Short mmCIF file of C-alpha atoms in Angstrom, two decimals:
data_model
loop_
_atom_site.label_atom_id
_atom_site.label_comp_id
_atom_site.label_asym_id
_atom_site.label_seq_id
_atom_site.Cartn_x
_atom_site.Cartn_y
_atom_site.Cartn_z
CA PRO V 252 -27.91 -9.73 -58.16
CA SER V 253 -27.76 -13.02 -59.77
CA LEU V 254 -28.04 -16.35 -57.73
CA GLU V 255 -24.48 -17.29 -57.67
CA GLU V 256 -23.95 -13.59 -56.23
CA ARG V 257 -26.19 -14.03 -53.68
CA GLN V 258 -25.18 -17.38 -52.46
CA ARG V 259 -21.33 -16.10 -52.61
CA ARG V 260 -22.57 -13.20 -50.49
CA ARG V 261 -24.12 -15.77 -48.27
CA THR V 262 -21.22 -17.83 -47.97
CA GLU V 263 -18.91 -15.20 -47.06
CA ALA V 264 -21.42 -13.76 -44.49
CA ILE V 265 -21.38 -17.10 -42.87
CA ASN V 266 -17.84 -17.56 -42.90
CA ALA V 267 -17.14 -14.38 -41.39
CA ARG V 268 -19.61 -15.11 -38.48
CA VAL V 269 -17.86 -18.55 -37.87
CA ASP V 270 -14.64 -16.68 -37.72
CA SER V 271 -15.76 -14.38 -35.58
CA LEU V 272 -17.15 -17.04 -33.01
CA ALA V 273 -14.23 -18.76 -33.28
CA GLU V 274 -12.18 -15.83 -32.43
CA GLU V 275 -14.08 -15.06 -29.00
CA ALA V 276 -14.42 -18.76 -28.46
CA GLY V 277 -10.52 -18.72 -28.48
CA GLY V 278 -10.14 -21.16 -31.14
CA ASP V 279 -12.18 -23.52 -29.50
CA LEU V 280 -14.54 -24.87 -32.48
CA ALA V 281 -16.85 -26.87 -29.78
CA ARG V 282 -17.40 -23.54 -27.85
CA ALA V 283 -17.73 -21.37 -30.62
CA GLU V 284 -20.66 -24.19 -32.10
CA ARG V 285 -22.42 -23.80 -28.55
CA ARG V 286 -22.31 -20.03 -28.84
CA ALA V 287 -23.89 -20.43 -32.34
CA ALA V 288 -26.55 -22.73 -31.03
CA GLY V 289 -27.53 -19.93 -28.45
CA THR V 290 -29.24 -18.00 -31.26
CA ILE V 291 -31.87 -19.11 -33.38
CA ILE V 292 -32.35 -17.68 -36.98
CA LEU V 293 -36.12 -17.02 -37.74
CA GLY V 294 -35.87 -16.01 -41.33
CA SER V 295 -38.98 -16.54 -43.09
CA ALA V 296 -40.72 -17.89 -39.83
CA THR V 297 -40.74 -14.20 -38.65
CA VAL V 298 -44.14 -13.64 -40.94
CA PRO V 299 -45.82 -16.22 -39.41
CA LEU V 300 -45.01 -15.35 -35.96
CA ILE V 301 -46.31 -12.05 -36.18
CA ILE V 302 -49.53 -13.18 -37.69
CA GLY V 303 -50.02 -15.67 -34.89
CA ILE V 304 -49.80 -13.14 -32.05
CA LEU V 305 -52.04 -10.76 -34.24
CA LEU V 306 -54.70 -13.56 -34.18
CA VAL V 307 -54.36 -14.19 -30.51
CA VAL V 308 -54.57 -10.54 -29.46
CA THR V 309 -57.54 -9.87 -31.73
CA ALA V 310 -59.39 -13.31 -30.06
CA PHE V 311 -58.91 -11.73 -26.83
CA PHE V 312 -61.58 -8.98 -27.91
CA LEU V 313 -63.94 -11.47 -29.70
CA PRO V 314 -66.60 -13.80 -28.29
CA HIS V 315 -64.79 -16.81 -26.47
CA SER V 316 -68.32 -18.32 -25.74
CA GLY V 317 -71.69 -16.40 -26.09
CA GLU V 318 -71.28 -13.02 -24.05
CA VAL V 319 -68.03 -14.10 -22.80
CA ARG V 320 -64.82 -12.37 -24.43
CA GLY V 321 -61.31 -13.61 -24.16
CA TYR V 322 -60.01 -11.16 -21.75
CA ASP V 323 -63.04 -11.96 -19.45
CA VAL V 324 -61.75 -15.42 -18.97
CA LEU V 325 -58.24 -14.22 -18.83
CA LEU V 326 -58.94 -11.41 -15.98
CA PHE V 327 -61.57 -13.87 -14.15
CA SER V 328 -64.40 -11.39 -14.53
CA ASP V 329 -67.89 -11.60 -13.15
CA ARG V 330 -68.96 -12.39 -16.58
CA SER V 331 -67.24 -15.42 -17.19
CA ASP V 332 -68.16 -16.92 -13.49
CA GLN V 333 -71.78 -16.07 -14.56
CA PHE V 334 -71.21 -18.21 -17.51
CA LEU V 335 -69.50 -20.81 -15.84
CA THR V 336 -66.31 -20.93 -17.56
CA THR V 337 -64.42 -24.12 -16.73
CA MET V 338 -60.59 -24.38 -15.57
CA PRO V 339 -59.57 -25.77 -18.58
CA GLU V 340 -60.71 -22.65 -20.72
CA ARG V 341 -58.90 -20.37 -18.25
CA ILE V 342 -55.43 -22.64 -18.87
CA PHE V 343 -55.92 -22.55 -22.26
CA VAL V 344 -56.48 -18.45 -22.23
CA TRP V 345 -53.55 -17.97 -19.81
CA LEU V 346 -51.27 -20.17 -22.09
CA ALA V 347 -52.26 -18.29 -25.29
CA PHE V 348 -51.33 -14.82 -23.42
CA VAL V 349 -48.33 -16.24 -22.14
CA GLY V 350 -46.96 -18.43 -25.06
CA GLY V 351 -48.78 -16.76 -27.90
CA ILE V 352 -48.33 -13.06 -27.01
CA LEU V 353 -45.35 -12.83 -24.32
CA LEU V 354 -43.15 -15.51 -25.42
CA THR V 355 -43.52 -15.20 -29.00
CA ALA V 356 -42.69 -11.50 -28.65
CA ALA V 357 -39.73 -12.31 -26.75
CA THR V 358 -38.50 -14.78 -29.28
CA LEU V 359 -38.74 -12.26 -32.18
CA ILE V 360 -36.78 -9.87 -30.24
CA SER V 361 -34.22 -12.02 -28.55
CA LYS V 362 -33.76 -14.90 -31.16
CA ALA V 363 -32.67 -16.63 -28.25
CA THR V 364 -32.78 -20.56 -28.65
CA ILE V 365 -33.89 -21.29 -25.22
CA VAL V 366 -36.87 -18.55 -25.17
CA GLY V 367 -37.80 -20.55 -28.67
CA TRP V 368 -38.00 -23.55 -27.09
CA VAL V 369 -39.86 -22.61 -24.04
CA ASN V 370 -42.22 -20.55 -26.40
CA TRP V 371 -42.75 -23.99 -28.68
CA VAL V 372 -43.32 -25.87 -25.54
CA VAL V 373 -46.05 -23.61 -23.88
CA CYS V 374 -47.93 -23.05 -27.12
CA GLY V 375 -48.00 -26.63 -27.92
CA ILE V 376 -49.70 -27.08 -24.76
CA GLY V 377 -52.10 -24.20 -25.04
CA VAL V 378 -52.99 -26.22 -28.73
CA PHE V 379 -53.77 -29.24 -26.51
CA TYR V 380 -55.83 -26.89 -24.07
CA CYS V 381 -57.49 -25.56 -26.73
CA PHE V 382 -59.25 -28.94 -27.71
CA LEU V 383 -59.88 -29.39 -23.96
CA ALA V 384 -61.68 -26.07 -24.21
CA VAL V 385 -63.71 -26.64 -27.08
CA GLY V 386 -64.87 -30.18 -25.58
CA MET V 387 -65.93 -28.29 -22.34
CA ARG V 388 -67.93 -26.00 -24.22
CA ASN V 389 -69.65 -28.41 -26.40
CA THR V 390 -70.63 -30.83 -23.47
CA ARG V 391 -72.39 -28.48 -21.09
CA GLY V 392 -75.87 -29.28 -20.17
CA PRO V 393 -79.17 -27.77 -21.57
CA GLU V 394 -79.78 -26.26 -18.05
CA GLU V 395 -76.54 -24.45 -17.74
CA PRO V 396 -75.84 -20.92 -18.67
CA GLY V 397 -73.47 -20.06 -21.73
CA SER V 398 -73.27 -21.65 -25.13
CA GLY V 399 -70.53 -23.51 -27.67
CA PRO V 400 -66.98 -22.27 -28.40
CA GLY V 401 -67.07 -18.74 -29.94
CA ILE V 402 -64.94 -17.18 -32.91
CA GLY V 403 -62.60 -15.83 -30.50
CA LEU V 404 -61.73 -19.21 -28.94
CA TRP V 405 -61.12 -20.96 -32.36
CA LEU V 406 -58.84 -17.85 -33.49
CA THR V 407 -56.65 -18.16 -30.22
CA GLY V 408 -56.63 -21.90 -31.38
CA LEU V 409 -55.47 -21.24 -34.69
CA GLY V 410 -52.93 -18.49 -33.62
CA LEU V 411 -51.40 -21.03 -31.38
CA LEU V 412 -50.98 -23.69 -34.05
CA ILE V 413 -49.45 -21.15 -36.37
CA ILE V 414 -46.92 -20.05 -34.12
CA VAL V 415 -46.21 -23.94 -33.12
CA ILE V 416 -45.79 -24.88 -36.75
CA ALA V 417 -43.43 -21.78 -37.56
CA LEU V 418 -41.22 -22.63 -34.60
CA SER V 419 -41.14 -26.34 -35.30
CA THR V 420 -39.27 -25.15 -38.47
CA ARG V 421 -36.49 -23.46 -36.63
CA VAL V 422 -35.98 -24.83 -33.39
CA PHE V 423 -35.30 -28.58 -34.56
CA ARG V 424 -32.59 -27.66 -37.38
CA ARG V 425 -29.35 -26.36 -37.18
CA THR V 426 -28.54 -22.96 -38.56
CA ALA V 427 -26.04 -22.45 -41.56
CA VAL V 428 -23.61 -21.40 -39.00
CA GLN V 429 -23.75 -24.12 -36.88
CA SER V 430 -23.13 -26.59 -40.13
CA ALA V 431 -20.22 -24.55 -40.91
CA ILE V 432 -18.76 -24.81 -37.63
CA ASN V 433 -19.49 -28.68 -37.60
CA THR V 434 -17.61 -29.10 -40.91
CA ARG V 435 -14.72 -27.30 -39.88
CA ARG V 436 -14.78 -29.43 -36.82
CA ARG V 437 -14.54 -32.50 -38.70
CA GLU V 438 -11.92 -31.44 -41.05
CA ALA V 439 -9.71 -30.49 -37.84
CA ALA V 440 -10.78 -33.95 -36.35
CA ASP V 441 -9.45 -35.72 -39.43
CA LYS V 442 -5.91 -34.16 -39.00
CA ASP V 443 -5.56 -34.59 -35.12
CA GLU V 444 -4.64 -38.18 -33.75
CA GLU V 445 -6.13 -37.30 -30.41
CA SER V 446 -9.61 -36.43 -31.95
CA LEU V 447 -9.36 -39.61 -34.28
CA ALA V 448 -8.88 -41.65 -31.18
CA ALA V 449 -11.56 -39.98 -29.23
CA GLN V 450 -13.91 -40.52 -32.56
CA GLN V 451 -12.96 -44.37 -32.09
CA ARG V 452 -13.45 -44.53 -28.55
CA LEU V 453 -17.12 -43.05 -29.09
CA ARG V 454 -17.85 -45.13 -32.03
CA VAL V 455 -16.79 -48.82 -30.59
CA GLY V 456 -15.42 -48.05 -27.20
CA MET V 457 -12.06 -49.52 -28.05
CA PRO V 458 -8.76 -47.55 -27.66
CA ALA V 459 -7.46 -46.15 -30.86
CA VAL V 460 -4.81 -48.63 -32.32
CA PRO V 461 -1.55 -46.51 -33.41
CA HIS V 462 -1.18 -45.85 -36.98
CA THR V 463 1.73 -47.86 -38.18
CA THR V 464 3.10 -48.59 -41.46
CA ASP V 465 4.09 -52.29 -42.19
CA VAL V 466 6.75 -52.70 -44.75
CA ASP V 467 7.14 -56.02 -46.42
CA ASP V 468 11.36 -55.99 -46.54
CA ARG V 469 11.42 -59.85 -47.17
CA ARG V 470 12.91 -59.49 -50.40
CA ALA V 471 15.62 -56.95 -49.15
CA ARG V 472 16.51 -59.09 -46.48
CA VAL V 473 16.97 -61.93 -48.86
CA ALA V 474 19.10 -59.86 -51.18
CA ALA V 475 21.16 -58.89 -48.15
CA ARG V 476 21.80 -62.46 -47.54
CA ARG V 477 22.77 -63.23 -51.08
CA ARG V 478 25.16 -60.35 -50.96
CA ALA V 479 26.86 -61.60 -47.98
CA ARG V 480 27.36 -65.22 -49.19
CA GLU V 481 28.89 -63.92 -52.45
CA GLU V 482 31.18 -61.73 -50.88
CA ARG V 483 32.33 -64.77 -48.59
CA GLU V 484 32.47 -66.89 -51.52
CA ASP V 485 34.80 -64.24 -53.43
CA GLN V 486 37.21 -63.95 -50.51
CA PRO V 487 40.57 -66.28 -50.96
CA GLY V 488 40.67 -69.59 -48.96
CA GLU V 489 42.94 -69.25 -45.76
CA PRO V 490 46.08 -71.49 -45.84
CA ASP V 491 46.18 -75.05 -44.23
CA GLN V 492 47.73 -75.17 -40.75
CA GLY V 493 48.45 -78.63 -40.79
CA SER V 494 50.81 -78.16 -43.96
CA ASP V 495 52.52 -75.32 -42.51
CA THR V 496 53.57 -77.18 -39.28
CA GLU V 497 55.13 -80.07 -41.60
#
């Protein structure tokens, strides 16, 4: 199909979804918009999210540092204790497991906005702890066991970063359905005096001034006085009462 045909089908699908939400909300467009905001449309962000999950899962089986694997840090194994894995590293791995795997999978399945936001926050904190973990590994004393950051640690941080960027393109923007509902609300508000008054109170904090039409009727009043004066002049004069008595 041509670009115009695809655009027409997309518009029809959006309008159908808006009509469905408005019907479910009993005609309340504000309520329908809140319902639409509860669903996140992933679209082109789906592939980066899947790539992020695969990177994090793969990184758990790669060296986190030296002989320590990612799952060793996650499960608090004796090997991770032997090579003095620090608490920031353990927090980072757990954030990667919860945010990079569990919450990202939940976002892909549920498409719930609240899940997407929690996923974005957890993965964002995980990226921060990635830098802390790398710093802890690079500042170890020569007498301490272990080595610097391994490929698994870097891949985990990269996977979380991809997830954060992909979610940022979705959670910070309105969906097409939300925009369509908002457009309908503005159009309806422009026709409703109560909505116009509420908008003015929100904008300037003052009650709305009633819409009255001032008509300049000065010419009409002058013409009316002129006609009245001409009518009086055209009427015959009354007889003099003094002459009748004589």
